[in-house]
CSV table of C-alpha atoms and ligand atoms in Angstrom, one decimal:
chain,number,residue,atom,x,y,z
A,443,UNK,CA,0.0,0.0,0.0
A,444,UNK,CA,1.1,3.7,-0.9
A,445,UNK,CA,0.3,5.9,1.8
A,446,UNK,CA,-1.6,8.7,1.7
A,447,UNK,CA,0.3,12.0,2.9
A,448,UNK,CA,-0.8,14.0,5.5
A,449,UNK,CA,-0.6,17.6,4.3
A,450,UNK,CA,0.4,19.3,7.1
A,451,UNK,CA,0.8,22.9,5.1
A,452,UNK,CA,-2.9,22.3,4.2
A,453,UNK,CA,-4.1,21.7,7.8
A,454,UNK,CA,-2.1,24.5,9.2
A,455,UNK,CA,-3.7,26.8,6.7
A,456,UNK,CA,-7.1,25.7,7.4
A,457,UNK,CA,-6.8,26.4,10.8
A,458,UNK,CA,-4.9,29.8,10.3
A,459,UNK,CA,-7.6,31.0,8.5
A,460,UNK,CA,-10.3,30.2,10.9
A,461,UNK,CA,-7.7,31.8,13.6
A,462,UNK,CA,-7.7,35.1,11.3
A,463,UNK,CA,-11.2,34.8,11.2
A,464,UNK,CA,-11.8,35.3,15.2
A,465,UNK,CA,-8.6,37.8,15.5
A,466,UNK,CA,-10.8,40.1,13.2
A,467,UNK,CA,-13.5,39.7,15.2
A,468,UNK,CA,-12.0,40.2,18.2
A,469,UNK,CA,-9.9,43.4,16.8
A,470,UNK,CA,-13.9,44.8,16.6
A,471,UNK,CA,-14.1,44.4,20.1
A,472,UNK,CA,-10.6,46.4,20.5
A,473,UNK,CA,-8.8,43.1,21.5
A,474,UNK,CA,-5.5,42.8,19.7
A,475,UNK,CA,-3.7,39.3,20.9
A,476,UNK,CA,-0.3,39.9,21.3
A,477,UNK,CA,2.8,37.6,21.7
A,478,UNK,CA,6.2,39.1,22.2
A,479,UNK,CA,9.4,36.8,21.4
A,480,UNK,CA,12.8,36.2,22.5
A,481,UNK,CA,15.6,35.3,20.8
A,482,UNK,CA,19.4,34.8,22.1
A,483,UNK,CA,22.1,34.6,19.8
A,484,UNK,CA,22.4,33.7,16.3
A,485,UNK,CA,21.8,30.2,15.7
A,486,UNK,CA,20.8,29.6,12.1
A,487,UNK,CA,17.7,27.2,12.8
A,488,UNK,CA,16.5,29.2,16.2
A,489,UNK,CA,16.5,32.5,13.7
A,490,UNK,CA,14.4,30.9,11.2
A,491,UNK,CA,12.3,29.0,13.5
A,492,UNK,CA,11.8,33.1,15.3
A,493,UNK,CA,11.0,34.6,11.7
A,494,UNK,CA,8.6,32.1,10.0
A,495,UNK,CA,6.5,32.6,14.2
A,496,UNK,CA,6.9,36.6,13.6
A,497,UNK,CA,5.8,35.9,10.3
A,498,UNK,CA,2.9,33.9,10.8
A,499,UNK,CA,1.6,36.3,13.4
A,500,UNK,CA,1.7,39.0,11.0
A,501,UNK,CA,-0.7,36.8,8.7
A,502,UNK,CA,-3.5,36.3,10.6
A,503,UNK,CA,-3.1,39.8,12.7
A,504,UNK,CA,-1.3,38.8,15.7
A,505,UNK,CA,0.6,41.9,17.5
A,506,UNK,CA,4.3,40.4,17.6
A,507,UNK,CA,7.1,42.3,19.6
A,508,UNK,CA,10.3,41.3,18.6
A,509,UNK,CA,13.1,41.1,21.3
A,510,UNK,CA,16.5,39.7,20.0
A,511,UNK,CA,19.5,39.9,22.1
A,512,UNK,CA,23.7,38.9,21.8
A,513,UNK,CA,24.7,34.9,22.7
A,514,UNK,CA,26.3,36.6,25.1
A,515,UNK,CA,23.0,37.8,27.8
A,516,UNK,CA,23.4,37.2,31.5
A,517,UNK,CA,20.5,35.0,33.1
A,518,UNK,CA,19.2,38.8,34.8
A,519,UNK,CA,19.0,40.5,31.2
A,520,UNK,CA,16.7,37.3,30.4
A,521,UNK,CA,14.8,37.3,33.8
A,522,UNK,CA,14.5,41.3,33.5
A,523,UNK,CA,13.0,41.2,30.1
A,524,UNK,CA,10.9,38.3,30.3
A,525,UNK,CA,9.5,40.1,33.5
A,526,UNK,CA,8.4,43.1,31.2
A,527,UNK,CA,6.3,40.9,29.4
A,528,UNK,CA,4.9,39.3,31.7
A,529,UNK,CA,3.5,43.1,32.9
A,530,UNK,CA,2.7,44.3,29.7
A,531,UNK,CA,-0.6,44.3,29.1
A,532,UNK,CA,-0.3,44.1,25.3
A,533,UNK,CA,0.9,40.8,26.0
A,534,UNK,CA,-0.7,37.6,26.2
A,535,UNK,CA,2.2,35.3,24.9
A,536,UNK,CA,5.7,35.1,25.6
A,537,UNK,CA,7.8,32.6,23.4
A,538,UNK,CA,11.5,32.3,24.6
A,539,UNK,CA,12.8,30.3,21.9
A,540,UNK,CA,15.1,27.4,23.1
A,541,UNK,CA,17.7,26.3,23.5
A,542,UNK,CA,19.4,28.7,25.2
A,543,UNK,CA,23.3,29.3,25.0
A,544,UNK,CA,25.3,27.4,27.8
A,545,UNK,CA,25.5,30.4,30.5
A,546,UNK,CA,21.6,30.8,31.1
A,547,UNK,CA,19.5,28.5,32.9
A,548,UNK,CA,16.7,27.4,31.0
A,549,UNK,CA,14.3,26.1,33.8
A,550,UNK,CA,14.6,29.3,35.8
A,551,UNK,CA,13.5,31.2,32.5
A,552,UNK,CA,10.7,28.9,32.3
A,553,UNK,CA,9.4,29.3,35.6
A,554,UNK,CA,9.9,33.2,35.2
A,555,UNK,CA,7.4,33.0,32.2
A,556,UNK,CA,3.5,33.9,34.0
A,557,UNK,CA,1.7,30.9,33.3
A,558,UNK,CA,-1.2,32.4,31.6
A,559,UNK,CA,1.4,33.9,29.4
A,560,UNK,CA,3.0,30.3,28.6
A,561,UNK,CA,2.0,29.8,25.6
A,562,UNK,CA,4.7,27.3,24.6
A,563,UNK,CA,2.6,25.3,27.6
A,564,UNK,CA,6.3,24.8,29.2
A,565,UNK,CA,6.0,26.1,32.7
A,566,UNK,CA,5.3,23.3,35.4
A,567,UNK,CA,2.1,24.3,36.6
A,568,UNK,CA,1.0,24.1,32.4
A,569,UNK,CA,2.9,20.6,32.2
A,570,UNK,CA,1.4,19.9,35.8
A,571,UNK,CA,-2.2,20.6,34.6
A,572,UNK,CA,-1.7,18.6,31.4
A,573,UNK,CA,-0.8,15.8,33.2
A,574,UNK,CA,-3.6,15.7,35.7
A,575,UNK,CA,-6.1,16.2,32.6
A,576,UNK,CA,-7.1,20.3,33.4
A,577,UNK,CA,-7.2,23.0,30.8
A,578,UNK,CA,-3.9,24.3,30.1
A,579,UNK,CA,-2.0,25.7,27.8
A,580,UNK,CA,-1.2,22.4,25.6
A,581,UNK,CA,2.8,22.1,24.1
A,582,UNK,CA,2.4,23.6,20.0
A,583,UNK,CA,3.9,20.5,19.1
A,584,UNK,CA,2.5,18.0,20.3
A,585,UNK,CA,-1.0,19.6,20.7
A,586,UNK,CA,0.0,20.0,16.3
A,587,UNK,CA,0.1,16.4,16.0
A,588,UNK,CA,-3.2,15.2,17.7
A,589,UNK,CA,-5.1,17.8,15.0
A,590,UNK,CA,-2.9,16.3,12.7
A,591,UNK,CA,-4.3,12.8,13.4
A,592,UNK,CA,-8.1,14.0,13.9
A,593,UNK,CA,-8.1,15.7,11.4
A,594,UNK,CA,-6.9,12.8,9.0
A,595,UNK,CA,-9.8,11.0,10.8
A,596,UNK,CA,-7.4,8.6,12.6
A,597,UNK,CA,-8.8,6.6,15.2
A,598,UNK,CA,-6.7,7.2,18.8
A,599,UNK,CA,-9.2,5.5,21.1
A,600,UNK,CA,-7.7,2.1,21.5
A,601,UNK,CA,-4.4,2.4,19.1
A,602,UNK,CA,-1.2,1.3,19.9
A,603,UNK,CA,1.0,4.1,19.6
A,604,UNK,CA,5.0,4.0,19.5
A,605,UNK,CA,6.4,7.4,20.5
A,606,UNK,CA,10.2,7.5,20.0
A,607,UNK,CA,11.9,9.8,21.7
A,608,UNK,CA,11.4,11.2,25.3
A,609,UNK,CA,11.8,15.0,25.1
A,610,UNK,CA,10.3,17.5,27.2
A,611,UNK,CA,9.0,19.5,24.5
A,612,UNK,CA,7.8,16.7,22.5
A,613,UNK,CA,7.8,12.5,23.3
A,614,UNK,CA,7.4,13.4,27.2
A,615,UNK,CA,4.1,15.8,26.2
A,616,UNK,CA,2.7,13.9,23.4
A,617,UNK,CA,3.0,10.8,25.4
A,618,UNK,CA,0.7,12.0,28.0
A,619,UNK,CA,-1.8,14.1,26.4
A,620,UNK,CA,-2.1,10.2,24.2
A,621,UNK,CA,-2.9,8.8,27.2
A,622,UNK,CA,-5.7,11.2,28.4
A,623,UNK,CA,-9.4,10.0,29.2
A,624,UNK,CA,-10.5,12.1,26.1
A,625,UNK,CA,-11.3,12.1,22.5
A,626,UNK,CA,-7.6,13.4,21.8
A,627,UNK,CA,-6.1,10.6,24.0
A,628,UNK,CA,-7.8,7.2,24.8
A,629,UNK,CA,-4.7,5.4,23.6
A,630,UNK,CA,-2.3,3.0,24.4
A,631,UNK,CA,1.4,4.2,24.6
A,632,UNK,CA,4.8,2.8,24.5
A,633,UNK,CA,7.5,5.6,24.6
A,634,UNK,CA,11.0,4.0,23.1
A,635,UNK,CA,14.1,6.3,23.6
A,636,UNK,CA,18.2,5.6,23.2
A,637,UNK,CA,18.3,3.0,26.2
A,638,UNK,CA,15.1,0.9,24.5
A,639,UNK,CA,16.7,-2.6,24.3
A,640,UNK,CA,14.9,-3.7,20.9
A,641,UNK,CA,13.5,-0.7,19.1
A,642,UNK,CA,12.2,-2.5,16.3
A,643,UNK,CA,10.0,-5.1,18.5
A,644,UNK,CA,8.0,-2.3,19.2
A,645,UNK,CA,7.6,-0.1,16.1
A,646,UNK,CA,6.7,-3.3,14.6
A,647,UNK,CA,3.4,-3.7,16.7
A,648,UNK,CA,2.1,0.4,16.5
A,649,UNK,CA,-0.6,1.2,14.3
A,650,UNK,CA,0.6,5.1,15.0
A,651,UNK,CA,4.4,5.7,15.4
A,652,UNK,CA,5.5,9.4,16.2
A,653,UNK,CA,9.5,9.7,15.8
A,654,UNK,CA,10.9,12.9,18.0
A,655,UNK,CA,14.4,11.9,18.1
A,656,UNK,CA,16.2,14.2,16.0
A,657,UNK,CA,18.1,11.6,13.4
A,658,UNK,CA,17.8,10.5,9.9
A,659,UNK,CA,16.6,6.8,9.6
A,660,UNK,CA,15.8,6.1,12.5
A,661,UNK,CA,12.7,4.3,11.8
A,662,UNK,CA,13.1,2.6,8.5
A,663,UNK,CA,10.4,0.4,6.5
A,664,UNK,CA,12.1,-3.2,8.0
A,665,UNK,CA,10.5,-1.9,11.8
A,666,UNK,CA,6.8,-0.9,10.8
A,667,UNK,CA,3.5,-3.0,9.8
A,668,UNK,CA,2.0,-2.6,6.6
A,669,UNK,CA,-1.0,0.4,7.2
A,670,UNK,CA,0.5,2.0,9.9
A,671,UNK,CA,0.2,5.9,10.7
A,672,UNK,CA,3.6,8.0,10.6
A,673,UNK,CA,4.2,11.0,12.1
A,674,UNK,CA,7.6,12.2,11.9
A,675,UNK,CA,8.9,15.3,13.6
A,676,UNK,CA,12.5,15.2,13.2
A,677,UNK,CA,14.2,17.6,11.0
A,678,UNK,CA,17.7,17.2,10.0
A,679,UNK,CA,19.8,19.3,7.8
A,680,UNK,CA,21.7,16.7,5.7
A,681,UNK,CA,25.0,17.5,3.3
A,682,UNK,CA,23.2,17.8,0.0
A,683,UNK,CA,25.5,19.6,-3.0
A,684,UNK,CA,22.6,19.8,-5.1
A,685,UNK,CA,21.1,22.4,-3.0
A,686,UNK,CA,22.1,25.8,-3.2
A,687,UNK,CA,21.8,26.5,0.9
A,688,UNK,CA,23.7,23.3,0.7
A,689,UNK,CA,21.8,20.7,2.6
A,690,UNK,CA,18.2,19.6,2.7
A,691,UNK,CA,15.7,18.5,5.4
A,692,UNK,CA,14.9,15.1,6.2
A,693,UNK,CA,12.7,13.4,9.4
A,694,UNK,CA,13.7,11.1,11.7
A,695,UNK,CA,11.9,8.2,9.4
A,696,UNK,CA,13.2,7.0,5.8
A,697,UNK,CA,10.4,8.4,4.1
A,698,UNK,CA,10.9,7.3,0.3
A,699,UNK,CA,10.1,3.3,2.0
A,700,UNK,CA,8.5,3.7,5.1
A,701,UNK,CA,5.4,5.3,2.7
A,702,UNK,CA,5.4,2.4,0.7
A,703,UNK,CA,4.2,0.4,3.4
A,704,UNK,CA,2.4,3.2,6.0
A,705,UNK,CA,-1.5,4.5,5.5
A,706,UNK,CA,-0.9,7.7,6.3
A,707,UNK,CA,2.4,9.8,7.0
A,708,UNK,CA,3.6,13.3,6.8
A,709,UNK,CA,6.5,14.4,5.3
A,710,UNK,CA,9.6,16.5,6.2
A,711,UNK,CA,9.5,19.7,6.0
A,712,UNK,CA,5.5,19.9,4.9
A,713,UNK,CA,4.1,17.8,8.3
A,714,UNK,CA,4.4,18.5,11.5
A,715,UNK,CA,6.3,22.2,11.1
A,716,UNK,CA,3.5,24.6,9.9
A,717,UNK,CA,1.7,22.5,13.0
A,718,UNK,CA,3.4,23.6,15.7
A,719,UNK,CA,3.7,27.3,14.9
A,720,UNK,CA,-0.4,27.2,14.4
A,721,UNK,CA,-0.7,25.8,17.6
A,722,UNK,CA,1.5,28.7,18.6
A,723,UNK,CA,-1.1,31.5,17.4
A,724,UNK,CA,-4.3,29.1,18.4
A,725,UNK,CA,-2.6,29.5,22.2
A,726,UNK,CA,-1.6,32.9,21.9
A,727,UNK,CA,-5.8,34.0,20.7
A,728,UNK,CA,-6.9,31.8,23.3
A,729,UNK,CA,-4.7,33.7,26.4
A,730,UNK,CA,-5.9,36.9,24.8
A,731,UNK,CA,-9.6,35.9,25.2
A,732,UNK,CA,-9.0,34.4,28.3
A,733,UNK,CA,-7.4,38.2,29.2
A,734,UNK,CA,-10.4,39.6,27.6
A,735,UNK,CA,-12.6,38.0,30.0
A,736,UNK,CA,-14.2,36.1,27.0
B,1549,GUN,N1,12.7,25.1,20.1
B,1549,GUN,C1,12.3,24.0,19.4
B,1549,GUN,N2,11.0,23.9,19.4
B,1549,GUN,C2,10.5,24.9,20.2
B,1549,GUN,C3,9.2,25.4,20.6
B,1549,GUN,O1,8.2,24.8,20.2
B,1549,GUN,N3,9.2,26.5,21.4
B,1549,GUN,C4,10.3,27.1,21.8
B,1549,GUN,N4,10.2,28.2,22.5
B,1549,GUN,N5,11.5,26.7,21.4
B,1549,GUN,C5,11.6,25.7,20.6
């Protein structure tokens, strides 16, 4: 079977332009949601990661302040500016882009960030709330990836799902949220990481694998069953002279076989990306309603 590929530009678009939709009606109401961004220092993938959010803001009508400072900050400059957010009412999101250079300390940030602010859905009492079930601001990511799979009309309650890759910001989130007593959960969930003794046995057995690891063929079409649902958030920059930047980007998953066998899988860059950034709006219009009263 030849699997069908989840369009994740066309998703994210969708849901973009029923976010425009409600900013405009909330800008007739005088509510403008804002999200103000930090970036430190100049690494390539953080910058572009920072523009295409600024970008996409822009788009549907999003206030974004742009705060970009030297790899060189001090962990008070952070703290001091991530406090002025927090008190500007103008406000409602606050998106330190990660990771940070060595010197800072990434959890104090995090728990600087006001949680109703937190619209990366990184602070602990977020995370805490996720876990127990409550309404909270939901990880972009992995919140991208559940609309991803409703939205292809893939059934969660009861699936096996193989989530490699135990990251805080994705396998550690999606894992959990997969696991919820809810219509965006009701599964059953195996997370594999770099200590799993037999990868494969697993993969082989998951009607939805999601690969978070951040390497090229790492699940390859010898470790899935035939109809399975891929979702691959990896993306590598691979040596590629063809290219005029240089390189291109690849998943975690060996796309060109793995399709060959799966139902449904997105591809890299196309999939998961434009997800997580439209999760990124969808939190920072809800925080502004919330602020709103609404
Ligand atoms: N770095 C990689 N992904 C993310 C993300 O979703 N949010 C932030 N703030 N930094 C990231």
């Amino acid at each position: 079977m030849a699997a069908q590929i989840i369009d994740g530009k066309q998703i994210a678009a969708e849901m973009r332009a029923e976010l425009k939709a409600e900013v405009a009606k909330l800008k007739e109401k005088n509510i403008v949601p804002g999200l103000g961004v930090v970036l430190i220092g100049d690494d390539p993938a953080s910058k572009s990661y920072v523009t295409a959010k600024e970008r996409a803001c822009e788009e549907i009508g999003i206030y974004s302040n742009d705060n970009r400072l030297p790899a060189d900050t001090t962990q008070e400059e952070l703290i001091e500016l991530v406090k002025k957010l927090n008190n500007d009412p103008k406000i409602n999101g606050i998106l330190v882009q990660l990771p940070l250079p060595k010197q800072l300390d990434e959890s104090e940030v995090l728990l600087t960030i006001s949680p109703a602010k937190d619209v990366d859905g990184f602070h602990p009492i977020n995370i805490g709330k996720m876990v127990a079930g409550e309404k909270a601001f939901l990880p972009c990511t992995p919140h991208g990836i559940i609309q991803l799979l409703q939205r292809s009309n893939v059934t969660l309650e009861g699936a096996e799902v193989v989530v490699v890759g135990r990251s805080n910001i994705v396998g550690k989130p999606i894992a959990n949220m997969l696991i919820q007593k809810a219509d965006t959960g009701n599964a059953t969930v195996t997370v594999c990481h770099t200590r799993t003794k037999d990868l494969a046995s697993h993969t082989k057995r998951a009607d939805i694998i999601i690969a978070a690891v951040g390497r090229p063929n790492t699940v390859t079409a010898d470790m899935v069953k035939e109809g399975v649902v891929v979702i691959d958030v990896g993306v590598n920059r691979v040596e590629d002279a063809s290219k005029k930047r240089g390189y291109r980007l690849v998943g975690d998953v060996d796309f060109e076989a793995v399709k060959e066998k799966a139902s449904l899988i997105t591809p890299v860059p196309g999939g998961v990306g434009p997800m997580t950034i439209t999760m990124l709006l969808y939190n920072t219009v809800e925080s502004a309603k919330i602020a709103a009263g609404l």
